[in-house]
């Protein structure tokens, strides 16, 4: 059963049944889109403590990145000598 055969089957349905099927499919699509749009944002941290931990972690990672870059720079200078 390919898609063309199924579309032809739907085309052979009585108009009222085809309309009801179309409305059902449209409602299903609308519900899926609405669900995706209105779901709460799972990426937002809920508690103030969690937000503070995330902020500190981000600052720590930034400091570590700077230190790593400085250490690698000093190692490159030492190798050149």
Coordinates of N, CA and C in Angstrom, one line a residue:
X1 N 0.8 -1.2 0.0 CA 0.0 0.0 0.0 C 0.9 1.2 0.0
X2 N 0.9 1.9 -1.1 CA 1.6 3.2 -1.1 C 0.7 4.4 -0.8
X3 N 1.3 5.5 -0.7 CA 0.6 6.7 -0.3 C -0.4 7.1 -1.3
X4 N -0.1 6.9 -2.6 CA -1.1 7.4 -3.6 C -2.4 6.5 -3.5
X5 N -2.3 5.3 -3.2 CA -3.4 4.4 -3.1 C -4.3 4.9 -1.9
X6 N -3.6 5.2 -0.8 CA -4.3 5.7 0.4 C -5.0 7.0 0.1
X7 N -4.4 7.9 -0.6 CA -5.0 9.2 -0.9 C -6.2 8.9 -1.8
X8 N -6.1 8.0 -2.7 CA -7.3 7.7 -3.6 C -8.4 7.1 -2.8
X9 N -8.1 6.3 -1.7 CA -9.1 5.8 -0.9 C -9.8 6.9 -0.1
X10 N -9.1 7.8 0.4 CA -9.7 9.0 1.1 C -10.6 9.8 0.1
X11 N -10.2 9.9 -1.1 CA -10.9 10.6 -2.1 C -12.3 9.9 -2.5
X12 N -12.3 8.6 -2.2 CA -13.5 7.9 -2.5 C -14.5 7.9 -1.4
X13 N -14.1 8.4 -0.2 CA -15.0 8.5 0.9 C -16.2 9.4 0.7
X14 N -17.3 9.2 1.4 CA -18.4 10.2 1.3 C -18.0 11.6 1.8
X15 N -18.5 12.6 1.2 CA -18.1 14.0 1.6 C -18.1 14.3 3.1
X16 N -19.2 13.8 3.8 CA -19.3 14.1 5.2 C -18.2 13.4 6.0
X17 N -17.9 12.2 5.6 CA -16.8 11.4 6.3 C -15.4 12.0 6.0
X18 N -15.2 12.4 4.7 CA -14.0 13.0 4.4 C -13.8 14.4 5.1
X19 N -14.8 15.1 5.3 CA -14.8 16.4 6.0 C -14.4 16.1 7.5
X20 N -15.1 15.1 8.1 CA -14.8 14.8 9.5 C -13.4 14.3 9.6
X21 N -12.9 13.5 8.7 CA -11.5 13.1 8.8 C -10.5 14.3 8.6
X22 N -10.8 15.2 7.7 CA -10.0 16.4 7.5 C -10.0 17.3 8.8
X23 N -11.2 17.4 9.4 CA -11.2 18.2 10.6 C -10.5 17.6 11.7
X24 N -10.6 16.2 11.8 CA -9.8 15.5 12.9 C -8.3 15.7 12.7
X25 N -7.8 15.5 11.5 CA -6.4 15.6 11.2 C -5.9 17.1 11.5
X26 N -6.7 18.1 11.1 CA -6.4 19.4 11.3 C -6.3 19.7 12.8
X27 N -7.3 19.2 13.6 CA -7.3 19.4 15.0 C -6.1 18.7 15.7
X28 N -5.7 17.6 15.2 CA -4.5 16.9 15.7 C -3.3 17.7 15.5
X29 N -3.2 18.3 14.3 CA -2.0 19.1 14.0 C -2.0 20.4 14.9
X30 N -3.1 21.0 15.1 CA -3.2 22.2 15.9 C -2.9 21.8 17.4
X31 N -3.3 20.7 17.8 CA -3.0 20.3 19.2 C -1.5 20.0 19.4
X32 N -0.9 19.4 18.4 CA 0.5 19.1 18.5 C 1.3 20.5 18.5
X33 N 1.0 21.4 17.6 CA 1.7 22.7 17.6 C 1.4 23.4 18.9
X34 N 0.2 23.4 19.4 CA -0.1 24.1 20.6 C 0.6 23.5 21.8
X35 N 0.7 22.2 21.8 CA 1.5 21.5 22.9 C 2.9 21.9 22.9
X36 N 3.5 22.0 21.7 CA 4.9 22.3 21.6 C 5.2 23.8 22.0
X37 N 4.3 24.7 21.6 CA 4.4 26.1 21.9 C 4.2 26.4 23.4
X38 N 3.2 25.8 24.0 CA 2.8 26.1 25.3 C 3.4 25.3 26.4
X39 N 4.2 24.3 26.1 CA 4.9 23.6 27.1 C 5.9 24.5 27.9
X40 N 6.0 24.2 29.2 CA 6.9 25.1 30.0 C 8.4 24.9 29.5
X41 N 9.2 25.9 29.6 CA 10.5 25.9 29.2 C 11.4 25.0 30.1
X42 N 11.8 23.9 29.7 CA 12.5 23.0 30.6 C 14.0 23.4 30.7
X43 N 14.4 24.4 29.9 CA 15.8 24.8 30.0 C 16.0 25.9 31.1
X44 N 14.9 26.5 31.6 CA 15.0 27.5 32.6 C 15.1 26.9 34.0
X45 N 16.1 27.3 34.7 CA 16.3 26.8 36.0 C 15.2 27.3 37.0
X46 N 14.6 26.5 37.8 CA 13.5 26.9 38.6 C 13.9 27.7 39.8
X47 N 14.8 27.1 40.6 CA 15.0 27.7 41.9 C 16.2 28.7 41.8
X48 N 16.1 29.7 42.7 CA 17.2 30.7 42.7 C 18.6 30.1 43.0
X49 N 18.6 29.1 43.9 CA 19.8 28.4 44.2 C 20.4 27.7 42.9
X50 N 19.6 27.1 42.1 CA 20.1 26.5 40.9 C 20.6 27.5 39.9
X51 N 19.9 28.6 39.8 CA 20.4 29.7 39.0 C 21.8 30.2 39.4
X52 N 21.9 30.4 40.8 CA 23.2 30.9 41.3 C 24.3 29.8 41.1
X53 N 24.0 28.6 41.3 CA 25.0 27.5 41.0 C 25.5 27.6 39.5
X54 N 24.5 27.7 38.6 CA 24.8 27.8 37.2 C 25.6 29.0 36.9
X55 N 25.3 30.1 37.5 CA 26.1 31.3 37.2 C 27.6 31.2 37.7
X56 N 27.7 30.6 38.9 CA 29.1 30.3 39.5 C 29.8 29.4 38.6
X57 N 29.1 28.3 38.1 CA 29.8 27.3 37.3 C 30.3 28.0 36.0
X58 N 29.4 28.9 35.4 CA 29.8 29.5 34.2 C 31.0 30.4 34.4
X59 N 31.1 31.2 35.5 CA 32.2 32.0 35.8 C 33.5 31.2 36.0
X60 N 33.3 30.1 36.7 CA 34.5 29.2 37.0 C 35.0 28.6 35.7
X61 N 34.1 28.2 34.8 CA 34.6 27.7 33.5 C 35.3 28.8 32.7
X62 N 34.8 30.0 32.8 CA 35.5 31.1 32.1 C 36.9 31.4 32.6
X63 N 37.0 31.3 34.0 CA 38.3 31.5 34.6 C 39.2 30.4 34.2
X64 N 38.7 29.1 34.2 CA 39.6 28.0 33.8 C 40.0 28.1 32.4
X65 N 39.2 28.6 31.5 CA 39.5 28.7 30.1 C 40.7 29.8 30.0
X66 N 40.6 30.9 30.7 CA 41.6 31.9 30.7 C 42.9 31.3 31.2
X67 N 42.9 30.6 32.3 CA 44.1 30.1 32.9 C 44.7 29.0 32.0
X68 N 43.9 28.2 31.3 CA 44.4 27.2 30.4 C 45.1 27.9 29.2
X69 N 44.5 29.0 28.7 CA 45.1 29.7 27.6 C 46.4 30.3 28.0
X70 N 46.4 30.9 29.2 CA 47.7 31.5 29.7 C 48.8 30.4 29.8
X71 N 48.4 29.3 30.4 CA 49.4 28.2 30.7 C 49.9 27.7 29.3
X72 N 49.1 27.5 28.4 CA 49.5 27.0 27.0 C 50.4 28.1 26.4
X73 N 50.1 29.4 26.5 CA 50.9 30.4 26.0 C 52.3 30.4 26.6
X74 N 52.4 30.3 27.9 CA 53.7 30.2 28.6 C 54.4 29.0 28.1
X75 N 53.8 27.9 27.9 CA 54.5 26.7 27.5 C 55.0 26.8 26.1
X76 N 54.3 27.5 25.2 CA 54.7 27.8 23.9 C 56.0 28.7 23.9
X77 N 55.9 29.7 24.8 CA 57.1 30.6 24.9 C 58.3 29.8 25.4
X78 N 58.1 29.0 26.4 CA 59.2 28.2 26.9 C 59.8 27.3 25.9
X79 N 59.0 26.7 25.0 CA 59.5 25.8 24.0 C 60.3 26.6 22.9
X80 N 59.9 27.8 22.7 CA 60.6 28.6 21.6 C 62.0 29.0 22.1
X81 N 62.2 29.1 23.4 CA 63.5 29.5 23.9 C 64.6 28.4 23.8

